[in-house]
Short mmCIF file of C-alpha atoms and ligand atoms in Angstrom, two decimals:
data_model
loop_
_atom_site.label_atom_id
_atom_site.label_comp_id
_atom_site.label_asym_id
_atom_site.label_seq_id
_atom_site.Cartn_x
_atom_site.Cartn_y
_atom_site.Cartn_z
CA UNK Q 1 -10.28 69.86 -38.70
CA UNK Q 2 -13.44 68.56 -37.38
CA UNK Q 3 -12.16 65.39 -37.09
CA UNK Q 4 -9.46 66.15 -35.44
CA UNK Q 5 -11.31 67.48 -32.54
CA UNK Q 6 -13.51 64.80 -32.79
CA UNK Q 7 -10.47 63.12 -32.54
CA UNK Q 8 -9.08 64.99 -29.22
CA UNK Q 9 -12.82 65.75 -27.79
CA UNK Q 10 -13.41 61.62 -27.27
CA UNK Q 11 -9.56 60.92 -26.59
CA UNK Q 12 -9.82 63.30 -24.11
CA UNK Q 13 -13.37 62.33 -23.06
CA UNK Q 14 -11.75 58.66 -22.69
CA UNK Q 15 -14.54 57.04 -25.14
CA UNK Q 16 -13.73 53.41 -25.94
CA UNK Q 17 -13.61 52.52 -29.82
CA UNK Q 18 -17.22 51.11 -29.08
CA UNK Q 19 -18.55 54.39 -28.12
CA UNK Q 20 -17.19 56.22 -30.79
CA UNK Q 21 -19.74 57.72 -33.50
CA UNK Q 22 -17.77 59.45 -36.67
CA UNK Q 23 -19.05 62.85 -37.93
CA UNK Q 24 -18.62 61.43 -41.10
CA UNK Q 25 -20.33 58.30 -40.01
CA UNK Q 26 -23.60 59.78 -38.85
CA UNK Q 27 -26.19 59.94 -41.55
CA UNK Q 28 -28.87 58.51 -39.43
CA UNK Q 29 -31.94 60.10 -37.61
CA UNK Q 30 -29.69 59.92 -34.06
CA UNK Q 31 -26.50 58.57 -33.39
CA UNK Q 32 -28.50 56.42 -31.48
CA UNK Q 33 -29.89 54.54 -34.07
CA UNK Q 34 -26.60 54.20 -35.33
CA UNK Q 35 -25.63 53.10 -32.15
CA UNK Q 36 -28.36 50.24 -32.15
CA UNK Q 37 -27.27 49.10 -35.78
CA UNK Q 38 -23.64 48.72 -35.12
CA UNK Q 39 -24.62 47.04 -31.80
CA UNK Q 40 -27.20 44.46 -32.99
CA UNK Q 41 -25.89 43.65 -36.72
CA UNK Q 42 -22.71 44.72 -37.43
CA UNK Q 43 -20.36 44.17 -34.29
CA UNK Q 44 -21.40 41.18 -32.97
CA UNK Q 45 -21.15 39.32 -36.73
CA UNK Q 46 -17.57 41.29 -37.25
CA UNK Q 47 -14.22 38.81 -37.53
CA UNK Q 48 -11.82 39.22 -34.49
CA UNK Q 49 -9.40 40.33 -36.98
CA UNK Q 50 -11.47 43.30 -38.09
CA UNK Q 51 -12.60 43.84 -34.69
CA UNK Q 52 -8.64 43.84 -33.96
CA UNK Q 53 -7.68 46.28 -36.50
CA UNK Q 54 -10.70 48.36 -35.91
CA UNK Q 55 -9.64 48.73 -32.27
CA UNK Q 56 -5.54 49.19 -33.15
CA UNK Q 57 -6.75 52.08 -36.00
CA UNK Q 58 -8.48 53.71 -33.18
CA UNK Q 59 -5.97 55.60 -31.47
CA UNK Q 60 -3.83 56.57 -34.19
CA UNK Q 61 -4.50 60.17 -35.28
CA UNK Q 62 -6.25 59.88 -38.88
CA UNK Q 63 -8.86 56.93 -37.60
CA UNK Q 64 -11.94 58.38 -38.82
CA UNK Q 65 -10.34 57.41 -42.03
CA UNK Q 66 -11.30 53.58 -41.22
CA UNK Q 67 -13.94 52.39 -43.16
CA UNK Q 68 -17.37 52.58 -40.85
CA UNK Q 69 -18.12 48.99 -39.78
CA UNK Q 70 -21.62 49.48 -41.21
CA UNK Q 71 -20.73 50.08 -44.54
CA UNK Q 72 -17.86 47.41 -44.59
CA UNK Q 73 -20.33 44.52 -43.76
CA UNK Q 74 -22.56 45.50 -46.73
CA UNK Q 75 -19.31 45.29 -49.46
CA UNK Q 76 -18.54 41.96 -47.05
CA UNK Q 77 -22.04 41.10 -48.57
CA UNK Q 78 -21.53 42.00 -52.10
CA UNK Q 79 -18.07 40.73 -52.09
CA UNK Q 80 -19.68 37.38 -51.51
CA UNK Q 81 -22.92 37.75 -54.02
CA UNK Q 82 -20.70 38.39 -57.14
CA UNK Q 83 -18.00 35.32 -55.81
CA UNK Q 84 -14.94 38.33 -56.27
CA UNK Q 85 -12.00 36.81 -56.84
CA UNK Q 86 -10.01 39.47 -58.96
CA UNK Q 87 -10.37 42.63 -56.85
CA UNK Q 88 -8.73 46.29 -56.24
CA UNK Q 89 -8.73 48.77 -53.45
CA UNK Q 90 -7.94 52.10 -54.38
CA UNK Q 91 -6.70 53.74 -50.35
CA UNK Q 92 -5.67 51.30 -48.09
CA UNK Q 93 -4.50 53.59 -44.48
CA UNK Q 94 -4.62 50.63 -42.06
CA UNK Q 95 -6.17 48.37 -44.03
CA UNK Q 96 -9.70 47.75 -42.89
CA UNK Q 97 -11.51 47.39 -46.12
CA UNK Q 98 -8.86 45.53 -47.56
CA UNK Q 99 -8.48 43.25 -44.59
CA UNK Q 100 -12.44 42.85 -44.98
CA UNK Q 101 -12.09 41.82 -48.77
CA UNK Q 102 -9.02 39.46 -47.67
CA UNK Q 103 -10.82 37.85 -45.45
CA UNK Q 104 -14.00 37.27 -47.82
CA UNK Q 105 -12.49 36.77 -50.98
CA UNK Q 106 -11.38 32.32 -51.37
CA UNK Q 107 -8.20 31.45 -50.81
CA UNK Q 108 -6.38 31.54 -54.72
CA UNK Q 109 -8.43 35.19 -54.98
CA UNK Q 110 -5.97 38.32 -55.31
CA UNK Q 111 -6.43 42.26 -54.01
CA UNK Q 112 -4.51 44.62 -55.74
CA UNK Q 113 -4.00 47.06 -53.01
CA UNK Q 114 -2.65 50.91 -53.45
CA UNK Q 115 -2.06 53.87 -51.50
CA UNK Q 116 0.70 56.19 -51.10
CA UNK Q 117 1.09 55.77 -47.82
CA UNK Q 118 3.60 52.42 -46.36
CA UNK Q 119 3.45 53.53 -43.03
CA UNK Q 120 -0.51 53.08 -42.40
CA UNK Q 121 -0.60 50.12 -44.25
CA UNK Q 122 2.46 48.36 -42.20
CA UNK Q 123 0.41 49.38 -39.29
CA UNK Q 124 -2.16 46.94 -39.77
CA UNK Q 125 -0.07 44.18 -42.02
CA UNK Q 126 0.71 42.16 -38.65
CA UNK Q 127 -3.19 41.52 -38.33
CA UNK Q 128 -3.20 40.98 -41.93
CA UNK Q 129 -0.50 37.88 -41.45
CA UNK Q 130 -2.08 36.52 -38.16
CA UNK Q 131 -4.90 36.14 -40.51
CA UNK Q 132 -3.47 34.27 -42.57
CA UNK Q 133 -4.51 36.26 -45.70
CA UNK Q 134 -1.27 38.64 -46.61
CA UNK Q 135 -0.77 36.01 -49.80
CA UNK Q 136 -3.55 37.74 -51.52
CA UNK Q 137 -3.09 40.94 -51.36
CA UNK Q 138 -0.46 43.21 -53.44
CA UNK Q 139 0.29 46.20 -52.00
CA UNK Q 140 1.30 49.21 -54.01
CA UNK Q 141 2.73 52.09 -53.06
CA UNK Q 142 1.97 54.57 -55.34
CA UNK Q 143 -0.64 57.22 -56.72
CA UNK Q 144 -3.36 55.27 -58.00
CA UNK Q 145 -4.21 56.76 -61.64
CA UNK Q 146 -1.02 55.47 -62.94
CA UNK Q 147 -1.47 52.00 -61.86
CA UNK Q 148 -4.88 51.86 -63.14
CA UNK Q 149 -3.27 52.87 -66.49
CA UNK Q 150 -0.44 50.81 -66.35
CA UNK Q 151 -2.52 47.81 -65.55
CA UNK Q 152 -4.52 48.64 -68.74
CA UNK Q 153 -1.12 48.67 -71.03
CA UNK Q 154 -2.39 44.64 -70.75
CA UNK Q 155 -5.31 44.62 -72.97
CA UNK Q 156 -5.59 41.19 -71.41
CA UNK Q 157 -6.33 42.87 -68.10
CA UNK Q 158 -9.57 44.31 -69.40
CA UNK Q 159 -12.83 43.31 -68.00
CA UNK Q 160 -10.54 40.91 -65.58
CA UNK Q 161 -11.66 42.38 -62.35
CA UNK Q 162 -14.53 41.55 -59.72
CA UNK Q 163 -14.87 44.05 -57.59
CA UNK Q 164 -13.26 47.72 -56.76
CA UNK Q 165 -13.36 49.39 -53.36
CA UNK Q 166 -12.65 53.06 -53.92
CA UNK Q 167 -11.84 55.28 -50.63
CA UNK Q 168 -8.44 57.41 -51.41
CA UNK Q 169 -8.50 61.29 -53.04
CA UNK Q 170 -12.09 62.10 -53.78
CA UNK Q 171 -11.41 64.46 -56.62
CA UNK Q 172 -10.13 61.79 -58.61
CA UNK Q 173 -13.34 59.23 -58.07
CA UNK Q 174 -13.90 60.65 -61.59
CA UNK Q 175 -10.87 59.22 -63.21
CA UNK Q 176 -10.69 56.01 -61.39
CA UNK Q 177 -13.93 55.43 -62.44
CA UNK Q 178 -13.54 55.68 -66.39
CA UNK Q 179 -10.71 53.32 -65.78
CA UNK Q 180 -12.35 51.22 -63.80
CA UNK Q 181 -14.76 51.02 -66.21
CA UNK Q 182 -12.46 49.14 -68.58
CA UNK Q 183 -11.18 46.82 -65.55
CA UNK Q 184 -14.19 45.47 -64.43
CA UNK Q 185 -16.15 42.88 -66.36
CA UNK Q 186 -19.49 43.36 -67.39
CA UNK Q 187 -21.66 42.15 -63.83
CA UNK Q 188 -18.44 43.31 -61.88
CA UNK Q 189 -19.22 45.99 -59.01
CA UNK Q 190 -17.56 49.07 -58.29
CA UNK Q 191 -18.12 50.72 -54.49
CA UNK Q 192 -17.11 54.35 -53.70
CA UNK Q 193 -16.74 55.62 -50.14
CA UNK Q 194 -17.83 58.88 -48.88
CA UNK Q 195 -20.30 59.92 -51.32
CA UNK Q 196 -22.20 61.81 -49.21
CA UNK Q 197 -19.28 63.60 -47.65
CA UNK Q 198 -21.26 63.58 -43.99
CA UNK Q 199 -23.96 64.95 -45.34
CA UNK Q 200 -22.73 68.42 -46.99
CA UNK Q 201 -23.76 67.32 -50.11
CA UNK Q 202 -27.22 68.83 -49.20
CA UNK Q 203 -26.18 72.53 -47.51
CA UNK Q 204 -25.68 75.50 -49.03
CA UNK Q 205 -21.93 76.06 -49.65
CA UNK Q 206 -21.39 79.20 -47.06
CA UNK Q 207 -23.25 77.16 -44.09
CA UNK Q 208 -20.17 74.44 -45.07
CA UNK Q 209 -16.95 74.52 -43.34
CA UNK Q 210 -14.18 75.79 -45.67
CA UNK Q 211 -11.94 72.79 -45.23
CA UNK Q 212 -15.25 70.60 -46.19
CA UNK Q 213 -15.82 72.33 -49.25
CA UNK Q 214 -13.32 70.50 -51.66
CA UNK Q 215 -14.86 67.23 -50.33
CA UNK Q 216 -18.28 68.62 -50.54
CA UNK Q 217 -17.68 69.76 -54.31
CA UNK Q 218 -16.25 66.28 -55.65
CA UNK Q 219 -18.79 64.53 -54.21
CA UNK Q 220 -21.39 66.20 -55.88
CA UNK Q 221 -19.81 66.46 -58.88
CA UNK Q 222 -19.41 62.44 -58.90
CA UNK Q 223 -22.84 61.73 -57.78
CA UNK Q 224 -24.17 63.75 -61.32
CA UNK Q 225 -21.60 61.94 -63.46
CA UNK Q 226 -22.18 58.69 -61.91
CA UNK Q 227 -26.59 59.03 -62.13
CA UNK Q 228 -25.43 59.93 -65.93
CA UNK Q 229 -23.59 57.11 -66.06
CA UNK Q 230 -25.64 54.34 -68.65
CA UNK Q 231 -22.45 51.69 -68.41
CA UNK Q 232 -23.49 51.06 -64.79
CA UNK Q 233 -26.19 50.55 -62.37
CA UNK Q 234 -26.27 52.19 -59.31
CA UNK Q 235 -27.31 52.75 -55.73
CA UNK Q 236 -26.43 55.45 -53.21
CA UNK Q 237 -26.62 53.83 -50.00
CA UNK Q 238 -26.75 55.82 -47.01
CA UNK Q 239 -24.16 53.77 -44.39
CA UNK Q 240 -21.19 55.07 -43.39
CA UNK Q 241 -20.31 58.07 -45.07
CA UNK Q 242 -22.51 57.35 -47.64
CA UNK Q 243 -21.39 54.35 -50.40
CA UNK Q 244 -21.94 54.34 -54.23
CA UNK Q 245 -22.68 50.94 -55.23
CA UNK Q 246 -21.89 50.54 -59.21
CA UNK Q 247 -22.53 47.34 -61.61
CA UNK Q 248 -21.16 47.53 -64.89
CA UNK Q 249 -23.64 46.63 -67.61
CA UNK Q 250 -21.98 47.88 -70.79
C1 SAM X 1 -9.89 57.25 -46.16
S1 SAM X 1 -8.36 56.49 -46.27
C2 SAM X 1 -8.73 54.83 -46.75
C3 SAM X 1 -9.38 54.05 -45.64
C4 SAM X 1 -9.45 52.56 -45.86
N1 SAM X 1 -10.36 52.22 -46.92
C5 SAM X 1 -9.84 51.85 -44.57
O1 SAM X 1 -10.81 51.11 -44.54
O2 SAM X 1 -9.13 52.05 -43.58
C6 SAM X 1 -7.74 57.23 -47.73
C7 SAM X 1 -6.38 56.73 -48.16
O3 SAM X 1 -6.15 57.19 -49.49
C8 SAM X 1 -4.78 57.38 -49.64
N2 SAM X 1 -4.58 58.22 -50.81
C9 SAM X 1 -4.74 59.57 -50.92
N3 SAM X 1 -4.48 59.95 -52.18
C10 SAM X 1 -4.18 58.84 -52.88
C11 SAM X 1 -3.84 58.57 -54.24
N4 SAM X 1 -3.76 59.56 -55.14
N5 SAM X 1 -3.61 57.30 -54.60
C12 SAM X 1 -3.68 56.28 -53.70
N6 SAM X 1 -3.99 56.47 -52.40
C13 SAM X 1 -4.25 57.72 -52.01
C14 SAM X 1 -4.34 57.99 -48.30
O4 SAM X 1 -2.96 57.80 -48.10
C15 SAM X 1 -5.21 57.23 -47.32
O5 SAM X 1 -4.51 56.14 -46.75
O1 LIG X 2 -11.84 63.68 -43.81
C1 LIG X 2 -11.62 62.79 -44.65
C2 LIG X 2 -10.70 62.98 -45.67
C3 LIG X 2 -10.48 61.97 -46.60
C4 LIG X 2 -9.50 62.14 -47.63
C5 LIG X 2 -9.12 63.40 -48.09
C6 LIG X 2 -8.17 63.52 -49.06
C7 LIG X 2 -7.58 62.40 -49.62
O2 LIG X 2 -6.61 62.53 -50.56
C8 LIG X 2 -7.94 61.14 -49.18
C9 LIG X 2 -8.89 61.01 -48.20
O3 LIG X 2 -11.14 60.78 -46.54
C10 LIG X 2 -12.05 60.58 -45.56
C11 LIG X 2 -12.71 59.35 -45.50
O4 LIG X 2 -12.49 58.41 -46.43
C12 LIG X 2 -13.63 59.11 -44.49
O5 LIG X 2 -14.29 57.91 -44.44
C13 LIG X 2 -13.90 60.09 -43.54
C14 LIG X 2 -13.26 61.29 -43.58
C15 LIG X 2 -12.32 61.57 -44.59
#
């Protein structure tokens, strides 16, 4: 609910996508800040492409879904560091993050892509071809738990992967990642979106919003499994909506 009258407040304010802050995106000391970061590091260094889709996703009705800019540049980054070729995004919507990992990933590299949504994911395909990178990605439209399992019928599929991005139902981060763990090789990275569910992760749970309380409850219930977690390194960074940076060791 929130967003959606963040949603109506800058529609009807007439914000353009450049002036619009996310409550889920705001982490930082001021939106300001957040402002300056986006400004000076992120959107000038951002692919037309992503700059395109970014700006299409804008005005459809669920955009604070997009991945924040911010936190897409640093998995751009990491993408790059491990060389990902073998890769899977678990919540696709428009397809920012995925266009971001098309776009990064060489040319004979491969995103398996799921969501159970078509319709958001046709929305940005167009941008997707113009780009030239539609050939690696398979899309999958589906609930993603039983693709994850059918993918590990294959023993040979084990430890194949490079990298996961992980941004669809946030109660089941915890059963994504135990298959994940068998997907990814050892040295592979896992990511997880919205770990810090814009910040609720840190109030009491009556000063929370009812309809944030689900959210606010995985989250936290992820964060303690994943510190627990000796089979991977990991990092909370606070971009975006907060991001949970994983490398398997074990
Ligand atoms: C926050 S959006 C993903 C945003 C995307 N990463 C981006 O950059 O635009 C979450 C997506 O998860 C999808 N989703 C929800 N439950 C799912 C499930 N069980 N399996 C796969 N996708 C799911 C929704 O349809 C939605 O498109
Ligand atoms: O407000 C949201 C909600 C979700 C969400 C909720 C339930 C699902 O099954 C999937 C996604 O995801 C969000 C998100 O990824 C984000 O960056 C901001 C807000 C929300």
């Amino acid at each position: 609910m929130i967003n959606l009258v963040y949603y109506l407040v800058t529609a009807a304010m007439g914000s353009t996508n450049e002036e619009i802050i996310k409550p889920h995106a705001v982490l930082l000391q001021s939106k300001e800040l957040y402002k300056y970061i986006l400004q000076t590091s992120v959107y000038p260094r951002e692919a037309a492409p992503l700059k395109e889709l970014r700006e299409a996703t804008a005005t459809h009705h669920m955009s604070f879904y997009a991945t924040a800019p911010d936190a897409g540049q640093l998995v751009a980054l990491l993408l790059k560091m491990v060389n990902a070729k073998q890769t899977i995004e678990i919540g696709v919507y428009t397809g920012y993050s995925l266009l971001l990992a098309a776009l990064t990933i060489p040319d004979d590299g491969k995103i398996t892509a799921i969501d159970i949504n078509r319709t958001t994911y046709e929305m940005g395909l167009p941008i997707m071809k113009k780009a030239g990178v539609e050939h690696k990605i398979n899309f999958i439209e589906s609930p993603a738990l039983p693709v994850l399992d059918k993918l590990l019928e294959d023993k040979e599929k084990e430890g194949s992967i490079d990298f996961a991005f992980v941004d669809a139902d946030k109660g089941n981060y915890k059963n994504y990642h135990e298959r994940l763990m068998k997907l990814i090789k050892i040295g592979g990275i896992v990511v997880y979106d919205n770990t810090l569910w814009g910040g609720t992760v840190v109030l009491p749970e009556d000063d929370v919003p009812e309809f944030e309380r689900e959210g606010r409850k995985s989250a936290l219930e992820f964060n303690q499994k994943i510190s627990a977690d000796p089979r991977v390194e990991i990092c909370l960074a606070p971009l975006g909506d907060g991001i949970t940076i994983c490398r398997r060791i074990s």
